[in-house]
């Protein structure tokens, strides 16, 4: 197990494709603008690089509109990577596109073979455990298979629940450091963060919860000033990136990279 679950030397991202307009969404609140998304994506990659990390930018995958959200395809741990089995049928093929990339980076790459389903957006790795939220995309069998795979490396898997109507567990929370989580009040109320220090998103700013701690930065979506202020006051170095286009597809900061 790793002690510093927010220190990374590498990240993998994938450029958004023109087919992004067909991406999955819970509610139609508008069509994402590719040009704007490319600008935001470039800033995201640049911010990761600013920390000194090496960032691989994979080419766009036209056949998979949601492929920019690479986080859902794998769980990357220091000891090895685990290829996921997405619960969204249109996203299953994205895993095959990511597996060879991670095989080049890791000696050990394991697979979730099913019958269960699990997506990376439902997994939060902290310094002491792996929290996995059951959701419409991640089921009990998927969580159980993950548990059986990571047991060899000494990780304990804590199964929790993603609130109804919320896409992924990490839609509503992020790791800030070894013992601190940023979370919406609605998710924290479920009791899943017992033993952690929790900073809540400000009321009305729930969409700020999907942030990432990446080395020295907390990278969060722009437009949530009260939550950004809370984080700065708590001592974090915050970077804000426009997320208006990914938000139309229920995506955010964590979804856009695999970090290891
Ligand atoms: C989906 O519904 O699968 C995509 N439109 C959004 C995925 C966001 N991924 C994430 O939160 N890890």
mmCIF file of C-alpha atoms and ligand atoms in Angstrom:
data_model
loop_
_atom_site.group_PDB
_atom_site.id
_atom_site.type_symbol
_atom_site.label_atom_id
_atom_site.label_comp_id
_atom_site.label_asym_id
_atom_site.label_seq_id
_atom_site.Cartn_x
_atom_site.Cartn_y
_atom_site.Cartn_z
ATOM 1 C CA UNK A 1 0.000 0.000 0.000
ATOM 2 C CA UNK A 2 1.097 3.546 -0.617
ATOM 3 C CA UNK A 3 1.255 6.143 2.119
ATOM 4 C CA UNK A 4 1.043 9.156 -0.147
ATOM 5 C CA UNK A 5 -2.029 8.589 -2.233
ATOM 6 C CA UNK A 6 -1.788 11.958 -3.962
ATOM 7 C CA UNK A 7 1.809 11.930 -5.151
ATOM 8 C CA UNK A 8 2.122 10.949 -8.786
ATOM 9 C CA UNK A 9 4.832 10.909 -11.434
ATOM 10 C CA UNK A 10 2.611 10.073 -14.395
ATOM 11 C CA UNK A 11 -0.833 10.630 -15.804
ATOM 12 C CA UNK A 12 -2.641 9.334 -18.879
ATOM 13 C CA UNK A 13 -5.250 11.465 -20.639
ATOM 14 C CA UNK A 14 -7.114 11.180 -23.942
ATOM 15 C CA UNK A 15 -8.039 14.056 -26.239
ATOM 16 C CA UNK A 16 -11.787 14.676 -26.643
ATOM 17 C CA UNK A 17 -13.161 13.626 -30.035
ATOM 18 C CA UNK A 18 -15.765 15.273 -32.282
ATOM 19 C CA UNK A 19 -18.133 12.472 -31.249
ATOM 20 C CA UNK A 20 -18.199 13.981 -27.741
ATOM 21 C CA UNK A 21 -21.582 15.486 -28.680
ATOM 22 C CA UNK A 22 -22.949 11.918 -28.431
ATOM 23 C CA UNK A 23 -21.554 11.402 -24.922
ATOM 24 C CA UNK A 24 -23.738 9.896 -22.193
ATOM 25 C CA UNK A 25 -25.569 12.282 -19.891
ATOM 26 C CA UNK A 26 -28.186 11.919 -17.186
ATOM 27 C CA UNK A 27 -30.007 15.066 -18.306
ATOM 28 C CA UNK A 28 -29.687 17.039 -21.499
ATOM 29 C CA UNK A 29 -28.507 20.490 -20.475
ATOM 30 C CA UNK A 30 -26.910 21.314 -23.828
ATOM 31 C CA UNK A 31 -24.458 19.966 -26.356
ATOM 32 C CA UNK A 32 -20.802 20.177 -25.350
ATOM 33 C CA UNK A 33 -18.708 22.530 -27.476
ATOM 34 C CA UNK A 34 -15.653 20.662 -28.759
ATOM 35 C CA UNK A 35 -13.515 23.777 -29.250
ATOM 36 C CA UNK A 36 -14.045 24.900 -25.660
ATOM 37 C CA UNK A 37 -13.488 21.382 -24.384
ATOM 38 C CA UNK A 38 -10.170 21.169 -26.232
ATOM 39 C CA UNK A 39 -9.065 24.451 -24.640
ATOM 40 C CA UNK A 40 -10.064 23.243 -21.167
ATOM 41 C CA UNK A 41 -8.452 19.860 -21.744
ATOM 42 C CA UNK A 42 -5.168 21.476 -22.814
ATOM 43 C CA UNK A 43 -5.181 23.587 -19.657
ATOM 44 C CA UNK A 44 -5.852 20.501 -17.561
ATOM 45 C CA UNK A 45 -2.915 18.647 -19.129
ATOM 46 C CA UNK A 46 -0.683 21.703 -18.692
ATOM 47 C CA UNK A 47 -1.609 21.952 -15.006
ATOM 48 C CA UNK A 48 -0.744 18.298 -14.423
ATOM 49 C CA UNK A 49 2.598 18.876 -16.184
ATOM 50 C CA UNK A 50 3.304 21.942 -14.076
ATOM 51 C CA UNK A 51 3.720 19.642 -11.084
ATOM 52 C CA UNK A 52 6.617 17.914 -12.857
ATOM 53 C CA UNK A 53 4.621 14.821 -13.807
ATOM 54 C CA UNK A 54 4.909 13.142 -17.191
ATOM 55 C CA UNK A 55 1.552 13.286 -18.973
ATOM 56 C CA UNK A 56 0.702 10.948 -21.853
ATOM 57 C CA UNK A 57 -1.942 12.380 -24.175
ATOM 58 C CA UNK A 58 -3.616 9.621 -26.153
ATOM 59 C CA UNK A 59 -5.327 10.449 -29.452
ATOM 60 C CA UNK A 60 -9.085 10.952 -29.638
ATOM 61 C CA UNK A 61 -11.219 7.837 -30.127
ATOM 62 C CA UNK A 62 -14.087 8.755 -32.426
ATOM 63 C CA UNK A 63 -15.868 5.428 -31.911
ATOM 64 C CA UNK A 64 -16.188 6.088 -28.170
ATOM 65 C CA UNK A 65 -17.760 9.475 -27.374
ATOM 66 C CA UNK A 66 -17.001 9.206 -23.648
ATOM 67 C CA UNK A 67 -13.395 8.022 -24.074
ATOM 68 C CA UNK A 68 -12.008 11.366 -22.832
ATOM 69 C CA UNK A 69 -13.155 10.216 -19.365
ATOM 70 C CA UNK A 70 -10.258 7.768 -19.069
ATOM 71 C CA UNK A 71 -10.547 7.369 -15.304
ATOM 72 C CA UNK A 72 -13.406 4.928 -15.696
ATOM 73 C CA UNK A 73 -11.314 2.375 -17.595
ATOM 74 C CA UNK A 74 -8.788 1.419 -14.907
ATOM 75 C CA UNK A 75 -7.669 1.616 -11.311
ATOM 76 C CA UNK A 76 -3.988 2.544 -11.120
ATOM 77 C CA UNK A 77 -2.163 1.618 -7.929
ATOM 78 C CA UNK A 78 1.587 1.728 -7.332
ATOM 79 C CA UNK A 79 1.736 -2.078 -7.420
ATOM 80 C CA UNK A 80 -0.217 -2.588 -10.635
ATOM 81 C CA UNK A 81 -3.205 -1.561 -12.722
ATOM 82 C CA UNK A 82 -6.621 -3.157 -12.807
ATOM 83 C CA UNK A 83 -8.699 -2.867 -15.958
ATOM 84 C CA UNK A 84 -12.316 -2.065 -15.131
ATOM 85 C CA UNK A 85 -15.555 -3.479 -16.555
ATOM 86 C CA UNK A 86 -17.770 -0.439 -17.193
ATOM 87 C CA UNK A 87 -21.444 -0.712 -16.394
ATOM 88 C CA UNK A 88 -22.269 1.534 -19.349
ATOM 89 C CA UNK A 89 -22.441 -0.797 -22.403
ATOM 90 C CA UNK A 90 -21.321 1.941 -24.830
ATOM 91 C CA UNK A 91 -18.121 2.385 -22.805
ATOM 92 C CA UNK A 92 -17.003 -1.253 -22.538
ATOM 93 C CA UNK A 93 -14.695 -1.026 -25.580
ATOM 94 C CA UNK A 94 -12.732 1.863 -24.075
ATOM 95 C CA UNK A 95 -10.981 -0.594 -21.774
ATOM 96 C CA UNK A 96 -9.370 -2.406 -24.729
ATOM 97 C CA UNK A 97 -7.951 0.911 -25.910
ATOM 98 C CA UNK A 98 -6.375 1.621 -22.520
ATOM 99 C CA UNK A 99 -5.032 -1.834 -21.597
ATOM 100 C CA UNK A 100 -1.976 -1.781 -23.936
ATOM 101 C CA UNK A 101 -1.063 1.710 -22.707
ATOM 102 C CA UNK A 102 -1.028 0.548 -19.093
ATOM 103 C CA UNK A 103 0.809 -2.668 -19.989
ATOM 104 C CA UNK A 104 3.631 -0.439 -21.217
ATOM 105 C CA UNK A 105 3.687 1.365 -17.875
ATOM 106 C CA UNK A 106 3.213 -1.546 -15.455
ATOM 107 C CA UNK A 107 4.623 -5.031 -14.928
ATOM 108 C CA UNK A 108 1.289 -6.181 -13.533
ATOM 109 C CA UNK A 109 -2.059 -5.454 -15.183
ATOM 110 C CA UNK A 110 -5.062 -7.413 -13.934
ATOM 111 C CA UNK A 111 -8.608 -7.587 -15.299
ATOM 112 C CA UNK A 112 -12.065 -7.417 -13.830
ATOM 113 C CA UNK A 113 -13.588 -10.325 -15.743
ATOM 114 C CA UNK A 114 -17.170 -10.124 -14.549
ATOM 115 C CA UNK A 115 -19.964 -10.967 -14.254
ATOM 116 C CA UNK A 116 -19.934 -7.789 -12.154
ATOM 117 C CA UNK A 117 -19.359 -4.230 -13.280
ATOM 118 C CA UNK A 118 -17.158 -1.492 -11.883
ATOM 119 C CA UNK A 119 -16.015 1.926 -13.150
ATOM 120 C CA UNK A 120 -13.030 3.955 -11.942
ATOM 121 C CA UNK A 121 -15.212 6.942 -11.091
ATOM 122 C CA UNK A 122 -16.647 4.947 -8.212
ATOM 123 C CA UNK A 123 -13.250 4.285 -6.604
ATOM 124 C CA UNK A 124 -11.488 6.582 -4.140
ATOM 125 C CA UNK A 125 -8.065 5.379 -2.991
ATOM 126 C CA UNK A 126 -7.005 6.889 0.321
ATOM 127 C CA UNK A 127 -3.877 6.282 2.374
ATOM 128 C CA UNK A 128 -5.586 3.538 4.375
ATOM 129 C CA UNK A 129 -8.153 1.875 2.124
ATOM 130 C CA UNK A 130 -9.985 1.790 -1.175
ATOM 131 C CA UNK A 131 -13.512 3.158 -0.938
ATOM 132 C CA UNK A 132 -15.837 1.899 -3.660
ATOM 133 C CA UNK A 133 -19.312 3.321 -4.128
ATOM 134 C CA UNK A 134 -21.979 1.062 -5.534
ATOM 135 C CA UNK A 135 -23.863 2.973 -8.195
ATOM 136 C CA UNK A 136 -25.811 2.451 -11.405
ATOM 137 C CA UNK A 137 -22.418 1.592 -12.976
ATOM 138 C CA UNK A 138 -20.766 -0.415 -10.174
ATOM 139 C CA UNK A 139 -22.413 -3.438 -8.566
ATOM 140 C CA UNK A 140 -21.715 -5.731 -5.630
ATOM 141 C CA UNK A 141 -20.064 -8.386 -7.820
ATOM 142 C CA UNK A 142 -17.749 -5.780 -9.346
ATOM 143 C CA UNK A 143 -16.718 -4.582 -5.892
ATOM 144 C CA UNK A 144 -16.165 -8.172 -4.738
ATOM 145 C CA UNK A 145 -13.936 -8.950 -7.716
ATOM 146 C CA UNK A 146 -11.885 -5.811 -7.118
ATOM 147 C CA UNK A 147 -11.479 -6.835 -3.469
ATOM 148 C CA UNK A 148 -10.210 -10.263 -4.470
ATOM 149 C CA UNK A 149 -7.631 -8.688 -6.815
ATOM 150 C CA UNK A 150 -6.173 -5.995 -4.534
ATOM 151 C CA UNK A 151 -6.037 -8.220 -1.468
ATOM 152 C CA UNK A 152 -2.609 -9.491 -2.692
ATOM 153 C CA UNK A 153 -1.198 -5.977 -2.205
ATOM 154 C CA UNK A 154 -2.647 -5.498 1.252
ATOM 155 C CA UNK A 155 -5.462 -3.098 0.364
ATOM 156 C CA UNK A 156 -8.760 -3.274 2.154
ATOM 157 C CA UNK A 157 -11.836 -2.427 0.118
ATOM 158 C CA UNK A 158 -14.622 -0.546 1.869
ATOM 159 C CA UNK A 159 -17.914 -0.827 0.013
ATOM 160 C CA UNK A 160 -20.084 2.273 0.301
ATOM 161 C CA UNK A 161 -23.008 3.724 -1.629
ATOM 162 C CA UNK A 162 -23.210 6.510 -4.179
ATOM 163 C CA UNK A 163 -26.309 8.676 -3.523
ATOM 164 C CA UNK A 164 -29.264 8.011 -5.848
ATOM 165 C CA UNK A 165 -29.181 10.210 -8.917
ATOM 166 C CA UNK A 166 -25.416 10.795 -8.636
ATOM 167 C CA UNK A 167 -23.393 9.215 -11.461
ATOM 168 C CA UNK A 168 -20.282 8.121 -9.606
ATOM 169 C CA UNK A 169 -19.054 8.048 -6.012
ATOM 170 C CA UNK A 170 -16.347 10.572 -6.901
ATOM 171 C CA UNK A 171 -18.882 12.884 -8.513
ATOM 172 C CA UNK A 172 -19.483 13.839 -4.874
ATOM 173 C CA UNK A 173 -16.044 13.545 -3.256
ATOM 174 C CA UNK A 174 -12.286 13.857 -3.698
ATOM 175 C CA UNK A 175 -9.178 13.042 -1.742
ATOM 176 C CA UNK A 176 -7.366 16.163 -0.504
ATOM 177 C CA UNK A 177 -4.587 14.456 1.457
ATOM 178 C CA UNK A 178 -3.906 11.339 3.488
ATOM 179 C CA UNK A 179 -6.727 11.944 5.916
ATOM 180 C CA UNK A 180 -8.859 14.669 4.339
ATOM 181 C CA UNK A 181 -11.755 14.374 1.919
ATOM 182 C CA UNK A 182 -13.698 17.062 0.062
ATOM 183 C CA UNK A 183 -17.326 15.924 -0.089
ATOM 184 C CA UNK A 184 -20.858 17.114 -0.563
ATOM 185 C CA UNK A 185 -22.927 17.192 2.585
ATOM 186 C CA UNK A 186 -25.339 14.653 1.083
ATOM 187 C CA UNK A 187 -22.573 12.084 0.606
ATOM 188 C CA UNK A 188 -20.902 12.760 3.960
ATOM 189 C CA UNK A 189 -24.307 12.301 5.646
ATOM 190 C CA UNK A 190 -24.248 8.662 4.571
ATOM 191 C CA UNK A 191 -21.442 8.102 7.103
ATOM 192 C CA UNK A 192 -18.958 6.685 4.623
ATOM 193 C CA UNK A 193 -16.097 8.950 5.749
ATOM 194 C CA UNK A 194 -15.938 7.986 9.390
ATOM 195 C CA UNK A 195 -12.373 8.497 10.637
ATOM 196 C CA UNK A 196 -11.528 11.075 7.968
ATOM 197 C CA UNK A 197 -11.455 14.854 8.206
ATOM 198 C CA UNK A 198 -14.109 16.122 5.791
ATOM 199 C CA UNK A 199 -14.367 19.538 4.168
ATOM 200 C CA UNK A 200 -17.820 20.149 2.690
ATOM 201 C CA UNK A 201 -18.533 21.841 -0.598
ATOM 202 C CA UNK A 202 -20.456 25.076 -0.032
ATOM 203 C CA UNK A 203 -24.241 24.905 -0.370
ATOM 204 C CA UNK A 204 -25.179 25.218 -4.032
ATOM 205 C CA UNK A 205 -21.631 24.292 -5.073
ATOM 206 C CA UNK A 206 -21.995 20.498 -4.948
ATOM 207 C CA UNK A 207 -20.466 20.227 -8.436
ATOM 208 C CA UNK A 208 -17.155 21.381 -6.946
ATOM 209 C CA UNK A 209 -16.749 18.025 -5.184
ATOM 210 C CA UNK A 210 -15.162 16.319 -8.175
ATOM 211 C CA UNK A 211 -11.651 17.689 -7.788
ATOM 212 C CA UNK A 212 -8.259 15.977 -7.690
ATOM 213 C CA UNK A 213 -5.275 16.277 -5.443
ATOM 214 C CA UNK A 214 -2.343 15.927 -7.829
ATOM 215 C CA UNK A 215 0.997 16.494 -6.134
ATOM 216 C CA UNK A 216 1.045 20.066 -4.785
ATOM 217 C CA UNK A 217 -2.234 21.141 -6.414
ATOM 218 C CA UNK A 218 -5.896 20.655 -5.733
ATOM 219 C CA UNK A 219 -7.350 20.949 -9.239
ATOM 220 C CA UNK A 220 -11.028 21.874 -9.190
ATOM 221 C CA UNK A 221 -13.657 23.108 -11.633
ATOM 222 C CA UNK A 222 -13.892 26.891 -11.967
ATOM 223 C CA UNK A 223 -17.012 28.738 -10.818
ATOM 224 C CA UNK A 224 -17.285 27.586 -7.209
ATOM 225 C CA UNK A 225 -15.728 30.477 -5.289
ATOM 226 C CA UNK A 226 -16.955 29.590 -1.802
ATOM 227 C CA UNK A 227 -15.572 26.077 -1.966
ATOM 228 C CA UNK A 228 -12.320 27.314 -3.528
ATOM 229 C CA UNK A 229 -11.969 29.762 -0.650
ATOM 230 C CA UNK A 230 -12.573 27.017 1.913
ATOM 231 C CA UNK A 231 -9.821 24.945 0.360
ATOM 232 C CA UNK A 232 -7.366 27.842 0.198
ATOM 233 C CA UNK A 233 -8.140 28.747 3.795
ATOM 234 C CA UNK A 234 -7.385 25.136 4.746
ATOM 235 C CA UNK A 235 -3.955 25.575 3.162
ATOM 236 C CA UNK A 236 -4.328 23.871 -0.211
ATOM 237 C CA UNK A 237 -2.831 25.283 -3.398
ATOM 238 C CA UNK A 238 -5.889 25.422 -5.643
ATOM 239 C CA UNK A 239 -5.983 25.533 -9.448
ATOM 240 C CA UNK A 240 -9.328 26.114 -11.185
ATOM 241 C CA UNK A 241 -10.115 24.874 -14.673
ATOM 242 C CA UNK A 242 -13.213 25.573 -16.742
ATOM 243 C CA UNK A 243 -15.413 22.478 -16.726
ATOM 244 C CA UNK A 244 -18.605 23.745 -18.370
ATOM 245 C CA UNK A 245 -18.395 21.352 -21.325
ATOM 246 C CA UNK A 246 -17.489 18.161 -19.451
ATOM 247 C CA UNK A 247 -20.178 19.017 -16.895
ATOM 248 C CA UNK A 248 -22.800 18.671 -19.651
ATOM 249 C CA UNK A 249 -21.762 14.998 -19.747
ATOM 250 C CA UNK A 250 -21.540 14.567 -15.959
ATOM 251 C CA UNK A 251 -17.733 14.605 -16.125
ATOM 252 C CA UNK A 252 -15.181 16.505 -14.095
ATOM 253 C CA UNK A 253 -11.590 16.790 -12.971
ATOM 254 C CA UNK A 254 -11.025 13.219 -11.822
ATOM 255 C CA UNK A 255 -12.572 11.636 -14.925
ATOM 256 C CA UNK A 256 -10.041 13.198 -17.282
ATOM 257 C CA UNK A 257 -6.932 11.306 -16.147
ATOM 258 C CA UNK A 258 -5.454 8.129 -14.781
ATOM 259 C CA UNK A 259 -2.833 9.044 -12.208
ATOM 260 C CA UNK A 260 -0.004 6.891 -10.870
HETATM 261 C C1 LIG B 1 -20.554 8.818 -18.522
HETATM 262 O O1 LIG B 1 -21.753 8.973 -18.283
HETATM 263 O O2 LIG B 1 -20.009 7.732 -18.420
HETATM 264 C C2 LIG B 1 -19.754 10.010 -18.988
HETATM 265 N N1 LIG B 1 -20.584 10.881 -19.731
HETATM 266 C C3 LIG B 1 -19.153 10.736 -17.810
HETATM 267 C C4 LIG B 1 -18.138 9.934 -17.062
HETATM 268 C C5 LIG B 1 -17.556 10.671 -15.921
HETATM 269 N N2 LIG B 1 -16.537 9.914 -15.299
HETATM 270 C C6 LIG B 1 -16.200 9.977 -14.019
HETATM 271 O O3 LIG B 1 -16.877 10.624 -13.237
HETATM 272 N N3 LIG B 1 -15.179 9.247 -13.608
#
